[in-house]
CSV table of C-alpha atoms and ligand atoms in Angstrom, one decimal:
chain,number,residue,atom,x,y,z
A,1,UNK,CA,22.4,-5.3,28.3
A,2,UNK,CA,20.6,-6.5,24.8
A,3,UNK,CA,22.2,-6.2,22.2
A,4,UNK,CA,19.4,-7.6,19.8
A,5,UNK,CA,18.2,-5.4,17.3
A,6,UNK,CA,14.9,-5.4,16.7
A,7,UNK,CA,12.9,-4.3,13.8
A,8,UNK,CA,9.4,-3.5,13.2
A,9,UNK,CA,8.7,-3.0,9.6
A,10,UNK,CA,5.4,-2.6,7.1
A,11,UNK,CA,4.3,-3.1,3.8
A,12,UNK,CA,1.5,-2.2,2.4
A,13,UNK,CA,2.7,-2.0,-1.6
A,14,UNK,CA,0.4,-4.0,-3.6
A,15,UNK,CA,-2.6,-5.9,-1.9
A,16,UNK,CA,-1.1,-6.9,1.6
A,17,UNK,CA,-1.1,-5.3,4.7
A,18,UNK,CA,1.7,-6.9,6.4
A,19,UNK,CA,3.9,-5.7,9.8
A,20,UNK,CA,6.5,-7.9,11.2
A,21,UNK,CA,9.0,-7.3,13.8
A,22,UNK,CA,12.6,-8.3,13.2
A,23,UNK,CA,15.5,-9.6,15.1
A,24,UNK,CA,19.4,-9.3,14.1
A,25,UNK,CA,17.8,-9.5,10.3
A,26,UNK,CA,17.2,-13.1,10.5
A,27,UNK,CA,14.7,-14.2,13.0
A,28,UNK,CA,11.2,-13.5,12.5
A,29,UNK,CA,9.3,-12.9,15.6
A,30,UNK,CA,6.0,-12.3,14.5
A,31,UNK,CA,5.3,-11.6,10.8
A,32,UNK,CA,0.9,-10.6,10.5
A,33,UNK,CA,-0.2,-10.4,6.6
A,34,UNK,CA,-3.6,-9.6,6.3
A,35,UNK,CA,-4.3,-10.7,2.5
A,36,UNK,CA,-6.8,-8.5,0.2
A,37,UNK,CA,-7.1,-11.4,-2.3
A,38,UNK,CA,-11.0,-11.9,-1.7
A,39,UNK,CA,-12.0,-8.4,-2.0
A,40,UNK,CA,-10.2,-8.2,-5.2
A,41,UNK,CA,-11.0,-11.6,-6.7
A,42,UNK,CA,-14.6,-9.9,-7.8
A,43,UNK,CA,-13.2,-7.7,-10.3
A,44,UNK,CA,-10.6,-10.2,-11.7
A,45,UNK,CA,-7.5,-7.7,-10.5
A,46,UNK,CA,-5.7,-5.5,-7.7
A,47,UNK,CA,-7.9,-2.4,-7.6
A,48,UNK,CA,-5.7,0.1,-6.2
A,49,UNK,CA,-8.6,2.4,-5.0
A,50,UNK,CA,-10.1,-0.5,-2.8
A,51,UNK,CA,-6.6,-1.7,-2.1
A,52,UNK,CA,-5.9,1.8,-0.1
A,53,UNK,CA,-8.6,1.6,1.6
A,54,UNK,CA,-8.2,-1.7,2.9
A,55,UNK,CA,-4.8,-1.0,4.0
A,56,UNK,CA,-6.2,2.0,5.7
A,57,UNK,CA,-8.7,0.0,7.8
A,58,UNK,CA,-6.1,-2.7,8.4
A,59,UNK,CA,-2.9,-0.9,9.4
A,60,UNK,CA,-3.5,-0.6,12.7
A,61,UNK,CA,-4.8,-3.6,14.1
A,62,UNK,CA,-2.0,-5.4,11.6
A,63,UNK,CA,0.8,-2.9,14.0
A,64,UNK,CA,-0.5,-3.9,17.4
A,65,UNK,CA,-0.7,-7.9,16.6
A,66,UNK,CA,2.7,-7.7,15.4
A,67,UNK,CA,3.9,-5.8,18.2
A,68,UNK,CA,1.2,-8.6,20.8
A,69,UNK,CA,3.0,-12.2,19.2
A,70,UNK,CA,6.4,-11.0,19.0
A,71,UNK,CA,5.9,-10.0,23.1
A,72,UNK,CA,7.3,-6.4,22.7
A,73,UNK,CA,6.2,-2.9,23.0
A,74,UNK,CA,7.3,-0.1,21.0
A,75,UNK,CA,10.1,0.9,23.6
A,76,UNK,CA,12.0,-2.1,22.3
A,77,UNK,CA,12.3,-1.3,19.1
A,78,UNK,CA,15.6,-0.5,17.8
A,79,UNK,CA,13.6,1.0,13.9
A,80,UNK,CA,10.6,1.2,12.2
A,81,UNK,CA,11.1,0.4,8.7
A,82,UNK,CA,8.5,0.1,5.5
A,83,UNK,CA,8.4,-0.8,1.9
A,84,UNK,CA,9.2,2.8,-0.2
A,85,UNK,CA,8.5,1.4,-3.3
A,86,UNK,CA,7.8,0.3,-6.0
A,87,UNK,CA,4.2,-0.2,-5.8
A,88,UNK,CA,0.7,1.3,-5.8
A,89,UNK,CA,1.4,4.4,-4.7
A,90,UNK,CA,-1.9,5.3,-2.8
A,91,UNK,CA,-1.2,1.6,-1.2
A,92,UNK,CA,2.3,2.2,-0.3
A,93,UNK,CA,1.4,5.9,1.6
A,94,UNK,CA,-1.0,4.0,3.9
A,95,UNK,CA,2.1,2.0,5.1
A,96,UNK,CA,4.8,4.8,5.1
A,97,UNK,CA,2.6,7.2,6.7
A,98,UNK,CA,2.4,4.6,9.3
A,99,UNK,CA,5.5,4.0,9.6
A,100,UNK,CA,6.2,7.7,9.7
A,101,UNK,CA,3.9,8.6,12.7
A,102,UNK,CA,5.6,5.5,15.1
A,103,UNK,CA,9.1,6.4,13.9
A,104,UNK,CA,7.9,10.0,14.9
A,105,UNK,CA,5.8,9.0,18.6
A,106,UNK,CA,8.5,7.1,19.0
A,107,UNK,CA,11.3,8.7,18.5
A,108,UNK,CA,13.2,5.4,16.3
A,109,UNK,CA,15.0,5.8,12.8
A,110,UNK,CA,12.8,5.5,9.9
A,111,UNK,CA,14.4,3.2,7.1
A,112,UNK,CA,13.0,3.0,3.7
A,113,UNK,CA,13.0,0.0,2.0
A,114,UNK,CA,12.8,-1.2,-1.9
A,115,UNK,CA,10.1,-3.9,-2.4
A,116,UNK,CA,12.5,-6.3,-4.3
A,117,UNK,CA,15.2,-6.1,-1.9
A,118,UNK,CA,12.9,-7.0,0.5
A,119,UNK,CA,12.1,-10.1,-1.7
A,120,UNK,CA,15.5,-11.1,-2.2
A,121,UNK,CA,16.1,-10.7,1.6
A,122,UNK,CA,13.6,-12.7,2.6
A,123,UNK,CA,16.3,-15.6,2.0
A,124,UNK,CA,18.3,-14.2,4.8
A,125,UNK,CA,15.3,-15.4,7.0
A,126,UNK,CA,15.4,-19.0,6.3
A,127,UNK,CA,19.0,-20.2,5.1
A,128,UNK,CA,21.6,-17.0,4.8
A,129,UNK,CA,22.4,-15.7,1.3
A,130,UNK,CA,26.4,-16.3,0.2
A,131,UNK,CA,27.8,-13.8,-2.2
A,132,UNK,CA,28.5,-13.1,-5.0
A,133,UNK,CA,24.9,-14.3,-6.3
A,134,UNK,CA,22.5,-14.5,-9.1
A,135,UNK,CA,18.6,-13.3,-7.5
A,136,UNK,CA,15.9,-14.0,-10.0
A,137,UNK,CA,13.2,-11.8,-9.5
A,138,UNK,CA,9.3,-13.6,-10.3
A,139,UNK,CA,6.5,-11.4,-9.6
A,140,UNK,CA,3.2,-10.2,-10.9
A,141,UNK,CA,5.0,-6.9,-11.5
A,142,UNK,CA,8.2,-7.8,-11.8
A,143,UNK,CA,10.5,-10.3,-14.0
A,144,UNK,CA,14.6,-9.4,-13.0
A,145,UNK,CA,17.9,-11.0,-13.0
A,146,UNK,CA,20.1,-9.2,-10.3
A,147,UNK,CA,23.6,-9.9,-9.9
A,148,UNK,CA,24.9,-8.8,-6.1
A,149,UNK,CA,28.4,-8.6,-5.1
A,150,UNK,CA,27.7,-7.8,-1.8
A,151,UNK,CA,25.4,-6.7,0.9
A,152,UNK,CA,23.0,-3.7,-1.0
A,153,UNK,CA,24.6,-4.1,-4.3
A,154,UNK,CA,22.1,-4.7,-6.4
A,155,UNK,CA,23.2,-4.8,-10.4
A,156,UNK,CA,19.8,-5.5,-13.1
A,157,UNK,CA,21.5,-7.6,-15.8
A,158,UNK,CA,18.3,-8.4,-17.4
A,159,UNK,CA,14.3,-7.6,-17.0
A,160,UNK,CA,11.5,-7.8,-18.9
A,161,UNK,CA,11.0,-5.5,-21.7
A,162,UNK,CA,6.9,-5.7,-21.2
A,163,UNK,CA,4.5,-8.4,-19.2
A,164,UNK,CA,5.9,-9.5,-15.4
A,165,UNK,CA,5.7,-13.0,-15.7
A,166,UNK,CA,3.2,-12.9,-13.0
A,167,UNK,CA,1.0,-11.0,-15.1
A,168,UNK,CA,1.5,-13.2,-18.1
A,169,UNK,CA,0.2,-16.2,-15.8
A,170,UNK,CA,-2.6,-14.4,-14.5
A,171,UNK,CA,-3.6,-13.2,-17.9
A,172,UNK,CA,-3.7,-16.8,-19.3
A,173,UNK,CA,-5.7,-17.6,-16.6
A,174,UNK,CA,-8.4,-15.4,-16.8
A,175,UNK,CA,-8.5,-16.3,-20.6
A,176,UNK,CA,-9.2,-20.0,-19.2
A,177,UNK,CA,-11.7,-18.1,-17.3
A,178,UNK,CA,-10.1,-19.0,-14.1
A,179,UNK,CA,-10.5,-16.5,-10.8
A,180,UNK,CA,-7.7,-14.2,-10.0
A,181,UNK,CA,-4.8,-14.9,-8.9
A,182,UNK,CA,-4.6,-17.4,-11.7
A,183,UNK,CA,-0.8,-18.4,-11.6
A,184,UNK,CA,-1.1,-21.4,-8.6
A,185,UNK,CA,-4.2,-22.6,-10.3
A,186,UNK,CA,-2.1,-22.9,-13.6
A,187,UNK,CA,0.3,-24.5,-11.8
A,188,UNK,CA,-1.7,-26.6,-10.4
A,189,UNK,CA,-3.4,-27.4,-14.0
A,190,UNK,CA,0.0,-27.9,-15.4
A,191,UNK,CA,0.8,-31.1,-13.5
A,192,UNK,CA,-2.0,-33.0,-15.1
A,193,UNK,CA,-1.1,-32.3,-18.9
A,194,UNK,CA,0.7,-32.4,-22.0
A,195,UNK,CA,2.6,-30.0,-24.0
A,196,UNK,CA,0.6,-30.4,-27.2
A,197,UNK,CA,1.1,-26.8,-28.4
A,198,UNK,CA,4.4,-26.4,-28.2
A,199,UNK,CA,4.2,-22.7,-27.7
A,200,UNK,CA,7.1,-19.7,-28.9
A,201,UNK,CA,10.2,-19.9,-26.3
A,202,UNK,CA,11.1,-16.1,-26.6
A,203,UNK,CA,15.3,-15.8,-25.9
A,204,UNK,CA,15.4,-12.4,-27.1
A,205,UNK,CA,18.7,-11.5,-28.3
A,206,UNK,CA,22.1,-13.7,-28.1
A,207,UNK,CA,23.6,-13.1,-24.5
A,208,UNK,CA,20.3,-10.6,-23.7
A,209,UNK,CA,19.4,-11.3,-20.0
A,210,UNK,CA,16.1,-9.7,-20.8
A,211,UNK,CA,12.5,-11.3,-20.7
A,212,UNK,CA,9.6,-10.8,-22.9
A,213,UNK,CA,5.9,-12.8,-22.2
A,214,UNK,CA,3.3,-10.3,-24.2
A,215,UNK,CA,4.2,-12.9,-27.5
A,216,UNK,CA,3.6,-15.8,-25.4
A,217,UNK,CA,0.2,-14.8,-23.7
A,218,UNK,CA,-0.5,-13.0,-27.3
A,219,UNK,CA,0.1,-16.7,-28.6
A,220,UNK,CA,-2.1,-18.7,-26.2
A,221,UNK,CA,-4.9,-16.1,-26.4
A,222,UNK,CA,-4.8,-16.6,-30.4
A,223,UNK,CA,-4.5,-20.5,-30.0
A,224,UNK,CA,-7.4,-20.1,-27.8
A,225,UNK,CA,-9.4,-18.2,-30.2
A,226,UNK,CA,-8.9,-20.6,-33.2
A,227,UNK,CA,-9.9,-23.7,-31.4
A,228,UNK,CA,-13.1,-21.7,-29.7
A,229,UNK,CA,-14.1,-20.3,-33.6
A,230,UNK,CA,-14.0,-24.1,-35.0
A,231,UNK,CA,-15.5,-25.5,-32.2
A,232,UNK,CA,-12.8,-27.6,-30.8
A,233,UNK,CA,-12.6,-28.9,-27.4
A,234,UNK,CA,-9.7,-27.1,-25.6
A,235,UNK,CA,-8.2,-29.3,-22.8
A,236,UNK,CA,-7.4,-26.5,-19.6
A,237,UNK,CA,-4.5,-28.8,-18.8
A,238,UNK,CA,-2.5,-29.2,-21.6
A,239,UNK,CA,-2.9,-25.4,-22.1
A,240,UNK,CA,-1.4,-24.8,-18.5
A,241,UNK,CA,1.4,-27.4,-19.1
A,242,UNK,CA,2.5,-25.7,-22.5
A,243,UNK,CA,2.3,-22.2,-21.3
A,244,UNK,CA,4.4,-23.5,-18.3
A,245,UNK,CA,6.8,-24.8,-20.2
A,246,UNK,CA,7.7,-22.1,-22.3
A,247,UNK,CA,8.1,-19.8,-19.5
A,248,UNK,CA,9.9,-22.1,-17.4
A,249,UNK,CA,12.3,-22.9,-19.9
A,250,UNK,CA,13.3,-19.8,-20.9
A,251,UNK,CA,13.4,-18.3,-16.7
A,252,UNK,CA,15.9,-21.6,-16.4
A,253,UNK,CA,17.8,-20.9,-19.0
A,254,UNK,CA,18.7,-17.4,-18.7
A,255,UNK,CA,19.1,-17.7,-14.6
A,256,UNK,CA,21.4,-20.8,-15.5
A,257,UNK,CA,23.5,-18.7,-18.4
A,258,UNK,CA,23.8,-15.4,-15.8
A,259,UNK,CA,24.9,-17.4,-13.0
A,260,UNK,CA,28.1,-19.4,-15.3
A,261,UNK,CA,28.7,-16.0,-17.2
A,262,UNK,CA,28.8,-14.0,-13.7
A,263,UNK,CA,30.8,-16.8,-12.3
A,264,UNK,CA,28.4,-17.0,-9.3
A,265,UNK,CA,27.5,-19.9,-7.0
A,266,UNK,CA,24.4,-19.4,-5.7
A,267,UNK,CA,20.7,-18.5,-7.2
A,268,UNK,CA,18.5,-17.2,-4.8
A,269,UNK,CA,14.6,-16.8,-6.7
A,270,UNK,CA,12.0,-14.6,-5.0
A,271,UNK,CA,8.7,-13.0,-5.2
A,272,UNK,CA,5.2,-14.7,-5.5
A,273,UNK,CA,5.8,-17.0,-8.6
A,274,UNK,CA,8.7,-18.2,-6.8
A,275,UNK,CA,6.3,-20.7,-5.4
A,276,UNK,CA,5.4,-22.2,-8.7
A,277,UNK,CA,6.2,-26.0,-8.8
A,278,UNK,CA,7.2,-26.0,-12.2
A,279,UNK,CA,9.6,-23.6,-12.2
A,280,UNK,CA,11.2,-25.3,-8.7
A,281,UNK,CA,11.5,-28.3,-10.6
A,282,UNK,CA,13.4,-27.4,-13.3
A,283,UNK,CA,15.6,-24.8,-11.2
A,284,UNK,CA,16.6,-27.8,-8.9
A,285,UNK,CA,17.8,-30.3,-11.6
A,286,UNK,CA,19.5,-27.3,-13.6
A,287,UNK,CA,21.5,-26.1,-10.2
A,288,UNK,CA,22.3,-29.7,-9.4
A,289,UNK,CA,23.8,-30.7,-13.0
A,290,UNK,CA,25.5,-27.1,-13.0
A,291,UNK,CA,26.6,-27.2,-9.0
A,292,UNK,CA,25.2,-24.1,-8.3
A,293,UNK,CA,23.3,-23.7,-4.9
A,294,UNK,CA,19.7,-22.9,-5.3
A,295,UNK,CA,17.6,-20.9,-2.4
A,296,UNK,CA,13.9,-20.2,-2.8
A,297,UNK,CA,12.4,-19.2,0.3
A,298,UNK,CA,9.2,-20.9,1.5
A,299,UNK,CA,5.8,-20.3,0.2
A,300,UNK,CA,4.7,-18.0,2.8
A,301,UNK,CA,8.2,-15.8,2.3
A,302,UNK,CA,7.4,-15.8,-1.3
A,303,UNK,CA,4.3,-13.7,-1.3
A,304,UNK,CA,4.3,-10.3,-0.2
A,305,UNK,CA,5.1,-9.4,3.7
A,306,UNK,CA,6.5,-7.6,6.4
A,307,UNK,CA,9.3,-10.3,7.1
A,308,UNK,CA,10.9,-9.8,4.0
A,309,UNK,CA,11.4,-5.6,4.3
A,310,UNK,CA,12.4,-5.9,8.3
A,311,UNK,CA,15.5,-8.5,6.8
A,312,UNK,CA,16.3,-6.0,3.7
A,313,UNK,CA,15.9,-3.2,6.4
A,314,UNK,CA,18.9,-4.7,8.7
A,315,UNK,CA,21.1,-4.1,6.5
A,316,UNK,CA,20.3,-0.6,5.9
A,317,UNK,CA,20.4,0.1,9.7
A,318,UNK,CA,23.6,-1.1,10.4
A,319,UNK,CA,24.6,1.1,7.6
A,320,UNK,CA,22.8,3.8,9.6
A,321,UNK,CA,20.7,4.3,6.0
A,322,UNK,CA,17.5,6.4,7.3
A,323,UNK,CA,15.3,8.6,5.8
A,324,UNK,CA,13.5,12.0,7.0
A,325,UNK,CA,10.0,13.0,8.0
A,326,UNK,CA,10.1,14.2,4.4
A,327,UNK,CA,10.1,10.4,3.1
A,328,UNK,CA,7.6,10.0,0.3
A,329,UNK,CA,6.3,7.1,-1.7
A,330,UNK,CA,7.9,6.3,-4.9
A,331,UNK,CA,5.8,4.1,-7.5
A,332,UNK,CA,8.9,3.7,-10.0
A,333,UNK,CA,11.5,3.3,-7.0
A,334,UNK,CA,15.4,2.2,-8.8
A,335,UNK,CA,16.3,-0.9,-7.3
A,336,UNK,CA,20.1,0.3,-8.3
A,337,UNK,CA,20.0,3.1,-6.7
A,338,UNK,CA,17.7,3.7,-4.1
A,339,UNK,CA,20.4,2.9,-0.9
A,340,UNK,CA,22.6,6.0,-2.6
A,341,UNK,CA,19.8,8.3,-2.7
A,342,UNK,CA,17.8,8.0,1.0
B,401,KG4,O1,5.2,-11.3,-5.3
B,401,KG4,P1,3.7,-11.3,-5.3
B,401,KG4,O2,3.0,-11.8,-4.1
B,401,KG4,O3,3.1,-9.9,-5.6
B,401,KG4,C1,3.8,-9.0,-6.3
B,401,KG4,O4,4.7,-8.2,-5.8
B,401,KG4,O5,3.5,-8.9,-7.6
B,401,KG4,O6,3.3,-12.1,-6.7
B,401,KG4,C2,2.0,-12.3,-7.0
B,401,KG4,C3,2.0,-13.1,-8.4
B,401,KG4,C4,0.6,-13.3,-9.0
B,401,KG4,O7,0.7,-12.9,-10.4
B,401,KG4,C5,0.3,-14.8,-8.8
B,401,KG4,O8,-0.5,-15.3,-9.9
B,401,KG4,C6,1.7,-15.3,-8.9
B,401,KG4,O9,2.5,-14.4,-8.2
B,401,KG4,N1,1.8,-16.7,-8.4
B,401,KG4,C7,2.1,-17.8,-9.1
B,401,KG4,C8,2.1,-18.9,-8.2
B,401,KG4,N2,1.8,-18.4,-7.0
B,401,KG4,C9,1.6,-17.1,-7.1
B,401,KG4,N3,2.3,-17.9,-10.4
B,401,KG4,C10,2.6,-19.2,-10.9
B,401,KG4,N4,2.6,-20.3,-10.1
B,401,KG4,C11,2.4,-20.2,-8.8
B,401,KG4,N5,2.4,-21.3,-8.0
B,402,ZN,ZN1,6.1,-8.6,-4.2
């Protein structure tokens, strides 16, 4: 007899369409993203009208490859589980419905999975994650500091109070008049310049674990602006280097501070800006001087897919966490809370 559990599980949140099937929580075999990025590129942004329908033509071919590379048919599956949330919302139906209607044909548990958990899980696909641990949370929606004790306990001890730092990146970019996404070609930027305009480092509050970029993008726009106005020739790089330094200083700092006041051992970073070589740099010499073990997942596991939400999802099954026919898509989806309530 098997005893391999095995996982197939969607997301379709933002703009990929992404199904990967799962084994024991750890090993991925097969994990198809089919990226949106071109389509969108056009108009500078996720359009979430054209991002539902892409998911809608996609979902189906994106289910059966999955099901093809990993060498299994549905009959083997032990789950189906999909991304709940947060998200676009018209996005994230065009995966759950999916999800619903094999979990239904099927007859298979239907688990319900938060997109950030996902994120942080996709460490449990590479090198394991050891609690208790610090997760910092870099997306273009989402800036988080999570403290877990455990398995599914998932405590916010700081976010940001307005721009994702994602979005900040982005934003900066496009002001450079760089093509969306904008954040690796900032990064990219960054490693050729100099930090001549030593931009605000926004700490917020003493012992605040929150995060605030809409000063800093307000700050290079203005910068911008001025030098534009008197006719000044604006060097790209050194624009990309200070903007990366301010934010990777403060992300540092306060993921360095959470993990010494929460006594913690590990940092485990996640979600797309994860990737960003700046900020890798900097985390790796801060964990080594502070001997705290750091885990970013690799480039691929950063950005959005399916891998991520069938390792979250493992967890949830053996905790025999489903959800109903009833399951709906939740935009605004508590990270805190969401295992309590399916
Ligand atoms: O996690 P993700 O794929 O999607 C969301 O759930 O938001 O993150 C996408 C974000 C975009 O804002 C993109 O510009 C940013 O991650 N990003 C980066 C880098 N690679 C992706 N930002 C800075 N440096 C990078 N190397
Ligand atoms: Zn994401």
């Amino acid at each position: 007899m098997n005893n391999d559990t095995l996982i197939l599980a969607v997301e379709s949140s933002c703009d990929e369409t992404s199904v990967s099937i799962i084994e024991n929580g750890t090993t991925i075999k097969s994990n198809i993203v089919l990226s949106q990025i071109e389509s969108h590129k056009r108009f500078g942004g996720v359009v979430p009208e054209v991002a539902s329908r892409h998911h809608v033509e996609g979902i189906t071919t994106t289910i059966d490859k999955a099901l093809n590379e990993a060498q299994v048919t549905m009959e083997d599956i032990d789950a189906v589980a999909v991304t709940q949330g947060p998200g676009l919302i018209g996005a994230l139906l065009v995966g759950i419905n999916a999800a619903k209607a094999l979990a239904f044909a099927y007859d298979k548990p239907l688990i319900p999975v938060h997109h950030i958990a996902g994120h942080i899980y996709a460490n449990n696909l590479e090198e394991g994650m050891n609690f208790p641990l610090i997760a910092l949370i870099v997306s273009g929606g989402h800036t988080e500091l999570i403290y877990m004790k455990d398995h599914l306990s998932f405590e916010i001890i700081g976010e940001t109070r307005d721009d994702a730092v994602g979005e900040a990146y982005d934003k900066v970019a496009r002001t450079l008049g760089l093509s969306y996404p904008g954040g690796p070609q900032i990064d990219h930027l960054a490693s050729k310049g100099n930090d001549t305009y030593n931009f605000p480092r926004v700490w917020l509050e003493k012992d605040s674990y929150d995060f605030s970029f809409s000063g800093l993008k307000s700050a290079v726009i203005n910068a911008l602006h001025n030098q534009r106005q008197k006719n000044q020739t604006i060097i790209d790089a050194d624009v990309a280097t200070s903007f990366q330094n301010s934010v990777v200083e403060v992300l540092v700092g306060k993921a360095i501070q959470a993990c010494k006041a929460y006594g913690v051992k590990e940092l485990i970073v996640a979600g797309g800006v994860a990737s960003n070589s700046g900020l890798r740099n900097e985390l790796t010499k801060a964990c080594e001087a502070n001997n705290i073990h750091l885990a970013i997942p690799s480039a691929k596991l950063c950005t959005d897919n399916g891998a991520m939400i069938g390792a979250a999802a493992h967890y949830l099954y053996l905790n025999n966490v489903s959800a109903n026919m009833d399951l709906n898509g939740d935009s605004g989806l508590d990270l805190e809370y969401f295992v309590d309530e399916v």
